[in-house]
mmCIF file of C-alpha atoms in Angstrom:
data_model
loop_
_atom_site.group_PDB
_atom_site.id
_atom_site.type_symbol
_atom_site.label_atom_id
_atom_site.label_comp_id
_atom_site.label_asym_id
_atom_site.label_seq_id
_atom_site.Cartn_x
_atom_site.Cartn_y
_atom_site.Cartn_z
ATOM 1 C CA ASP A 1 -3.156 0.585 -19.392
ATOM 2 C CA ALA A 2 -0.866 -2.126 -20.648
ATOM 3 C CA LYS A 3 1.354 -3.803 -18.251
ATOM 4 C CA THR A 4 5.129 -3.683 -18.714
ATOM 5 C CA THR A 5 7.901 -6.133 -18.016
ATOM 6 C CA GLN A 6 11.254 -5.144 -17.003
ATOM 7 C CA PRO A 7 14.307 -7.046 -15.475
ATOM 8 C CA PRO A 8 14.683 -6.379 -11.971
ATOM 9 C CA SER A 9 18.450 -5.270 -12.014
ATOM 10 C CA MET A 10 21.197 -4.605 -14.549
ATOM 11 C CA ASP A 11 24.951 -3.313 -14.108
ATOM 12 C CA CYS A 12 26.768 -1.108 -16.490
ATOM 13 C CA ALA A 13 30.356 0.034 -16.529
ATOM 14 C CA GLU A 14 30.850 3.921 -16.212
ATOM 15 C CA GLY A 15 31.137 5.465 -19.702
ATOM 16 C CA ARG A 16 29.577 2.614 -21.454
ATOM 17 C CA ALA A 17 26.214 2.716 -22.835
ATOM 18 C CA ALA A 18 23.311 1.493 -20.707
ATOM 19 C CA ASN A 19 20.431 -0.323 -22.552
ATOM 20 C CA LEU A 20 17.449 -0.939 -20.608
ATOM 21 C CA PRO A 21 14.774 -3.322 -22.205
ATOM 22 C CA CYS A 22 11.049 -3.094 -21.737
ATOM 23 C CA ASN A 23 8.337 -5.594 -22.768
ATOM 24 C CA HIS A 24 4.736 -4.227 -23.512
ATOM 25 C CA SER A 25 3.237 -6.805 -25.566
ATOM 26 C CA THR A 26 -0.425 -5.677 -24.947
ATOM 27 C CA ILE A 27 0.047 -1.980 -25.428
ATOM 28 C CA SER A 28 -2.785 -0.354 -27.279
ATOM 29 C CA GLY A 29 -2.424 2.042 -30.319
ATOM 30 C CA ASN A 30 -3.195 4.974 -28.165
ATOM 31 C CA GLU A 31 -0.559 4.342 -25.485
ATOM 32 C CA TYR A 32 2.739 6.016 -25.319
ATOM 33 C CA VAL A 33 5.893 4.544 -23.886
ATOM 34 C CA TYR A 34 7.253 6.669 -20.992
ATOM 35 C CA TRP A 35 10.328 6.135 -19.184
ATOM 36 C CA TYR A 36 11.089 7.759 -15.751
ATOM 37 C CA ARG A 37 13.926 7.295 -13.306
ATOM 38 C CA GLN A 38 14.102 7.485 -9.425
ATOM 39 C CA ILE A 39 17.200 8.030 -7.496
ATOM 40 C CA HIS A 40 16.866 6.811 -4.000
ATOM 41 C CA SER A 41 14.686 8.689 -1.862
ATOM 42 C CA GLN A 42 13.845 11.411 -4.661
ATOM 43 C CA GLY A 43 10.782 12.115 -6.666
ATOM 44 C CA PRO A 44 10.671 10.247 -10.168
ATOM 45 C CA GLN A 45 12.349 12.058 -12.894
ATOM 46 C CA TYR A 46 10.832 12.087 -16.529
ATOM 47 C CA ILE A 47 13.365 10.837 -18.965
ATOM 48 C CA ILE A 48 11.742 10.409 -22.411
ATOM 49 C CA HIS A 49 8.531 9.121 -24.133
ATOM 50 C CA GLY A 50 7.419 7.993 -27.731
ATOM 51 C CA LEU A 51 4.595 6.338 -29.702
ATOM 52 C CA LYS A 52 6.040 4.751 -32.581
ATOM 53 C CA ASN A 53 9.189 6.467 -33.682
ATOM 54 C CA ASN A 54 12.382 6.341 -32.136
ATOM 55 C CA GLU A 55 13.214 9.387 -29.947
ATOM 56 C CA THR A 56 16.249 11.241 -28.629
ATOM 57 C CA ASN A 57 16.769 14.011 -26.312
ATOM 58 C CA GLU A 58 19.703 15.348 -24.081
ATOM 59 C CA MET A 59 19.274 12.571 -21.549
ATOM 60 C CA ALA A 60 18.547 9.413 -23.640
ATOM 61 C CA SER A 61 17.417 7.689 -26.725
ATOM 62 C CA LEU A 62 14.193 5.540 -27.014
ATOM 63 C CA ILE A 63 14.100 2.745 -29.511
ATOM 64 C CA ILE A 64 10.686 1.221 -30.044
ATOM 65 C CA THR A 65 10.028 -2.049 -32.085
ATOM 66 C CA GLU A 66 8.097 -1.844 -35.265
ATOM 67 C CA ASP A 67 5.321 -4.010 -33.733
ATOM 68 C CA ARG A 68 5.371 -1.593 -30.552
ATOM 69 C CA LYS A 69 5.723 -4.796 -28.272
ATOM 70 C CA SER A 70 9.004 -3.784 -26.729
ATOM 71 C CA SER A 71 11.256 -0.865 -26.458
ATOM 72 C CA THR A 72 14.903 -0.199 -25.402
ATOM 73 C CA LEU A 73 16.061 2.951 -23.363
ATOM 74 C CA ILE A 74 19.608 3.825 -24.082
ATOM 75 C CA LEU A 75 21.965 6.036 -21.898
ATOM 76 C CA PRO A 76 24.811 6.567 -24.260
ATOM 77 C CA HIS A 77 27.534 7.311 -21.774
ATOM 78 C CA ALA A 78 26.467 6.097 -18.387
ATOM 79 C CA THR A 79 27.916 7.854 -15.263
ATOM 80 C CA LEU A 80 27.732 6.908 -11.583
ATOM 81 C CA ARG A 81 24.974 9.559 -11.348
ATOM 82 C CA ASP A 82 22.703 7.414 -13.431
ATOM 83 C CA THR A 83 22.576 4.711 -10.893
ATOM 84 C CA ALA A 84 18.725 4.710 -10.229
ATOM 85 C CA VAL A 85 15.545 2.582 -10.615
ATOM 86 C CA TYR A 86 14.155 2.983 -14.115
ATOM 87 C CA TYR A 87 10.338 2.681 -14.923
ATOM 88 C CA CYS A 88 8.846 1.867 -18.279
ATOM 89 C CA ILE A 89 5.181 2.625 -18.272
ATOM 90 C CA ALA A 90 2.452 2.566 -20.984
ATOM 91 C CA LEU A 91 0.210 5.691 -20.777
ATOM 92 C CA ASP A 92 -2.954 6.533 -22.690
ATOM 93 C CA ARG A 93 -2.713 10.325 -23.150
ATOM 94 C CA ARG A 94 -6.225 11.047 -24.206
ATOM 95 C CA ARG A 95 -8.398 13.306 -21.985
ATOM 96 C CA GLY A 96 -10.969 10.681 -21.368
ATOM 97 C CA SER A 97 -8.413 8.426 -19.595
ATOM 98 C CA GLN A 98 -7.345 8.786 -15.911
ATOM 99 C CA GLY A 99 -3.811 9.902 -16.993
ATOM 100 C CA ASN A 100 -2.034 8.418 -14.035
ATOM 101 C CA LEU A 101 1.157 6.523 -14.231
ATOM 102 C CA ILE A 102 1.221 2.758 -13.311
ATOM 103 C CA PHE A 103 4.560 2.129 -11.919
ATOM 104 C CA GLY A 104 5.842 -1.530 -11.519
ATOM 105 C CA LYS A 105 8.911 -2.286 -9.815
ATOM 106 C CA GLY A 106 11.376 -1.108 -12.623
ATOM 107 C CA THR A 107 14.860 -1.994 -13.221
ATOM 108 C CA LYS A 108 17.619 -1.010 -10.756
ATOM 109 C CA LEU A 109 20.636 0.167 -12.864
ATOM 110 C CA SER A 110 23.823 0.092 -11.142
ATOM 111 C CA VAL A 111 26.693 2.058 -12.877
ATOM 112 C CA LYS A 112 30.143 0.822 -11.625
ATOM 113 C CA PRO A 113 33.499 2.706 -11.872
ATOM 114 C CA ASP B 1 12.126 28.481 -11.276
ATOM 115 C CA GLY B 2 9.232 26.621 -12.173
ATOM 116 C CA GLY B 3 8.471 23.317 -10.078
ATOM 117 C CA ILE B 4 6.597 21.558 -7.560
ATOM 118 C CA THR B 5 7.289 21.635 -3.793
ATOM 119 C CA GLN B 6 6.269 19.489 -1.105
ATOM 120 C CA SER B 7 6.563 20.245 2.452
ATOM 121 C CA PRO B 8 7.886 19.015 4.946
ATOM 122 C CA LYS B 9 10.498 16.424 3.677
ATOM 123 C CA TYR B 10 10.100 14.407 6.907
ATOM 124 C CA LEU B 11 7.207 14.222 8.904
ATOM 125 C CA PHE B 12 6.494 12.290 12.155
ATOM 126 C CA ARG B 13 3.172 11.971 13.808
ATOM 127 C CA LYS B 14 1.470 9.780 16.508
ATOM 128 C CA GLU B 15 -0.829 7.258 15.656
ATOM 129 C CA GLY B 16 -4.483 8.246 15.438
ATOM 130 C CA GLN B 17 -3.601 11.878 14.485
ATOM 131 C CA ASN B 18 -4.510 13.355 11.129
ATOM 132 C CA VAL B 19 -1.782 14.948 9.048
ATOM 133 C CA THR B 20 -1.993 17.290 6.137
ATOM 134 C CA LEU B 21 0.972 17.111 3.407
ATOM 135 C CA SER B 22 1.490 20.159 1.198
ATOM 136 C CA CYS B 23 1.831 20.104 -2.586
ATOM 137 C CA GLU B 24 2.263 23.395 -4.538
ATOM 138 C CA GLN B 25 3.160 23.876 -8.205
ATOM 139 C CA ASN B 26 3.784 27.113 -10.305
ATOM 140 C CA LEU B 27 3.784 25.252 -13.585
ATOM 141 C CA ASN B 28 0.340 26.575 -14.502
ATOM 142 C CA HIS B 29 -0.665 22.725 -14.721
ATOM 143 C CA ASP B 30 -4.300 21.793 -14.633
ATOM 144 C CA ALA B 31 -3.964 18.236 -13.379
ATOM 145 C CA MET B 32 -2.253 17.137 -10.122
ATOM 146 C CA TYR B 33 -1.996 13.677 -8.541
ATOM 147 C CA TRP B 34 -0.947 12.104 -5.146
ATOM 148 C CA TYR B 35 1.112 8.860 -4.958
ATOM 149 C CA ARG B 36 2.164 6.638 -2.215
ATOM 150 C CA GLN B 37 5.539 4.543 -2.411
ATOM 151 C CA ASP B 38 6.212 1.711 0.059
ATOM 152 C CA PRO B 39 9.957 0.486 0.367
ATOM 153 C CA GLY B 40 10.872 -1.505 -2.780
ATOM 154 C CA GLN B 41 7.686 -0.898 -4.393
ATOM 155 C CA GLY B 42 6.380 1.147 -7.293
ATOM 156 C CA LEU B 43 4.088 4.165 -6.965
ATOM 157 C CA ARG B 44 0.233 3.861 -6.376
ATOM 158 C CA LEU B 45 -2.296 6.501 -7.179
ATOM 159 C CA ILE B 46 -4.215 7.907 -4.016
ATOM 160 C CA TYR B 47 -6.130 10.772 -5.604
ATOM 161 C CA TYR B 48 -5.930 12.969 -8.793
ATOM 162 C CA SER B 49 -7.534 16.149 -9.789
ATOM 163 C CA GLN B 50 -7.822 17.353 -13.453
ATOM 164 C CA ILE B 51 -9.539 20.788 -12.570
ATOM 165 C CA VAL B 52 -10.042 23.128 -9.469
ATOM 166 C CA ASN B 53 -12.821 22.056 -7.197
ATOM 167 C CA ASP B 54 -12.998 18.487 -8.705
ATOM 168 C CA PHE B 55 -10.997 15.270 -7.886
ATOM 169 C CA GLN B 56 -11.288 11.620 -8.360
ATOM 170 C CA LYS B 57 -10.212 8.576 -6.221
ATOM 171 C CA GLY B 58 -7.296 6.573 -7.310
ATOM 172 C CA ASP B 59 -6.438 2.914 -6.672
ATOM 173 C CA ILE B 60 -5.986 3.363 -2.770
ATOM 174 C CA ALA B 61 -8.023 6.385 -1.681
ATOM 175 C CA GLU B 62 -9.227 4.865 1.475
ATOM 176 C CA GLY B 63 -8.148 6.838 4.779
ATOM 177 C CA TYR B 64 -7.121 9.742 2.662
ATOM 178 C CA SER B 65 -8.752 13.062 1.646
ATOM 179 C CA VAL B 66 -7.849 15.974 -0.661
ATOM 180 C CA SER B 67 -8.926 19.373 -1.632
ATOM 181 C CA ARG B 68 -8.340 21.366 -4.824
ATOM 182 C CA GLU B 69 -9.640 24.897 -3.782
ATOM 183 C CA LYS B 70 -6.705 26.469 -6.104
ATOM 184 C CA LYS B 71 -4.927 25.584 -9.172
ATOM 185 C CA GLU B 72 -1.687 25.638 -7.747
ATOM 186 C CA SER B 73 -2.435 23.648 -4.498
ATOM 187 C CA PHE B 74 -3.514 19.999 -3.873
ATOM 188 C CA PRO B 75 -3.028 19.168 -0.138
ATOM 189 C CA LEU B 76 -3.426 15.389 0.998
ATOM 190 C CA THR B 77 -4.709 14.676 4.455
ATOM 191 C CA VAL B 78 -3.990 11.376 6.018
ATOM 192 C CA THR B 79 -6.542 10.485 8.373
ATOM 193 C CA SER B 80 -6.561 8.166 11.393
ATOM 194 C CA ALA B 81 -8.599 5.643 9.381
ATOM 195 C CA GLN B 82 -5.599 4.830 7.193
ATOM 196 C CA LYS B 83 -4.338 1.761 8.600
ATOM 197 C CA ASN B 84 -0.684 1.844 7.398
ATOM 198 C CA PRO B 85 0.233 5.512 6.807
ATOM 199 C CA THR B 86 3.910 5.227 7.058
ATOM 200 C CA ALA B 87 5.200 5.647 3.589
ATOM 201 C CA PHE B 88 6.771 8.038 0.841
ATOM 202 C CA TYR B 89 4.258 10.433 -0.473
ATOM 203 C CA LEU B 90 4.774 12.019 -3.911
ATOM 204 C CA CYS B 91 2.890 14.969 -5.430
ATOM 205 C CA ALA B 92 2.957 15.337 -9.324
ATOM 206 C CA SER B 93 1.343 17.603 -11.675
ATOM 207 C CA SER B 94 0.754 17.642 -15.721
ATOM 208 C CA ARG B 95 -0.934 19.675 -18.254
ATOM 209 C CA TRP B 96 -4.463 18.490 -19.329
ATOM 210 C CA GLU B 97 -5.372 20.010 -22.805
ATOM 211 C CA GLN B 98 -6.039 17.921 -25.993
ATOM 212 C CA GLU B 99 -3.628 15.393 -24.461
ATOM 213 C CA ILE B 100 -2.218 14.788 -20.993
ATOM 214 C CA SER B 101 1.306 15.822 -20.883
ATOM 215 C CA GLU B 102 4.121 14.059 -18.883
ATOM 216 C CA GLN B 103 4.052 14.346 -15.187
ATOM 217 C CA PHE B 104 6.429 16.153 -13.266
ATOM 218 C CA PHE B 105 6.983 15.072 -9.458
ATOM 219 C CA GLY B 106 7.922 16.969 -6.293
ATOM 220 C CA PRO B 107 10.746 15.748 -4.140
ATOM 221 C CA GLY B 108 8.209 13.777 -1.732
ATOM 222 C CA THR B 109 7.431 13.645 1.722
ATOM 223 C CA ARG B 110 8.318 10.704 4.065
ATOM 224 C CA LEU B 111 5.675 10.360 6.780
ATOM 225 C CA THR B 112 6.363 8.141 9.870
ATOM 226 C CA VAL B 113 3.711 7.312 12.104
ATOM 227 C CA LEU B 114 4.979 6.347 15.648
#
């Protein structure tokens, strides 16, 4: 699976958009970009995933560059409860693959009042 | 409510004792996973199972054992052979059809070996 690179930490003001970048320059054509977050001492929570097109759900938006070498997770109106470690992961979803998520250290997002 | 349960939330054991961590899911998912997390680190895969009565080693399987006798259950045993067992253990599950779906995680079990 492709390795991803994220900044170790970011701050965001409450109510503002949080834009979390991720580089995945070696991603293959079969690998999806997944985002999870982990609030302290809890299990990771799935946020969103995409392959080529931009995606949006009730939690966030995912913007993937045309060459697929990087992506940005957008939390449109960050709240204090969005303070967490955010993980960007490249995953091959085909049945022949192992299917496990390779977590790096992620980005620690601190939302401040 | 559908979901994944892990019990207990906190577990204390003496060094040299085996301990079994429970993981149950009612999502009708085929695949289940066990991960380990150490402080300040990401998750590392211990074992995974794509189907009942079958499981595969992950990246750090030494000192651990699993069983998958039922679709809903995937218990993990931390044996005395695991040199550094104190950690946060997370169980996850996913569908396994034409493609693997996103994984959903349980709340975790924090194991402390004294």
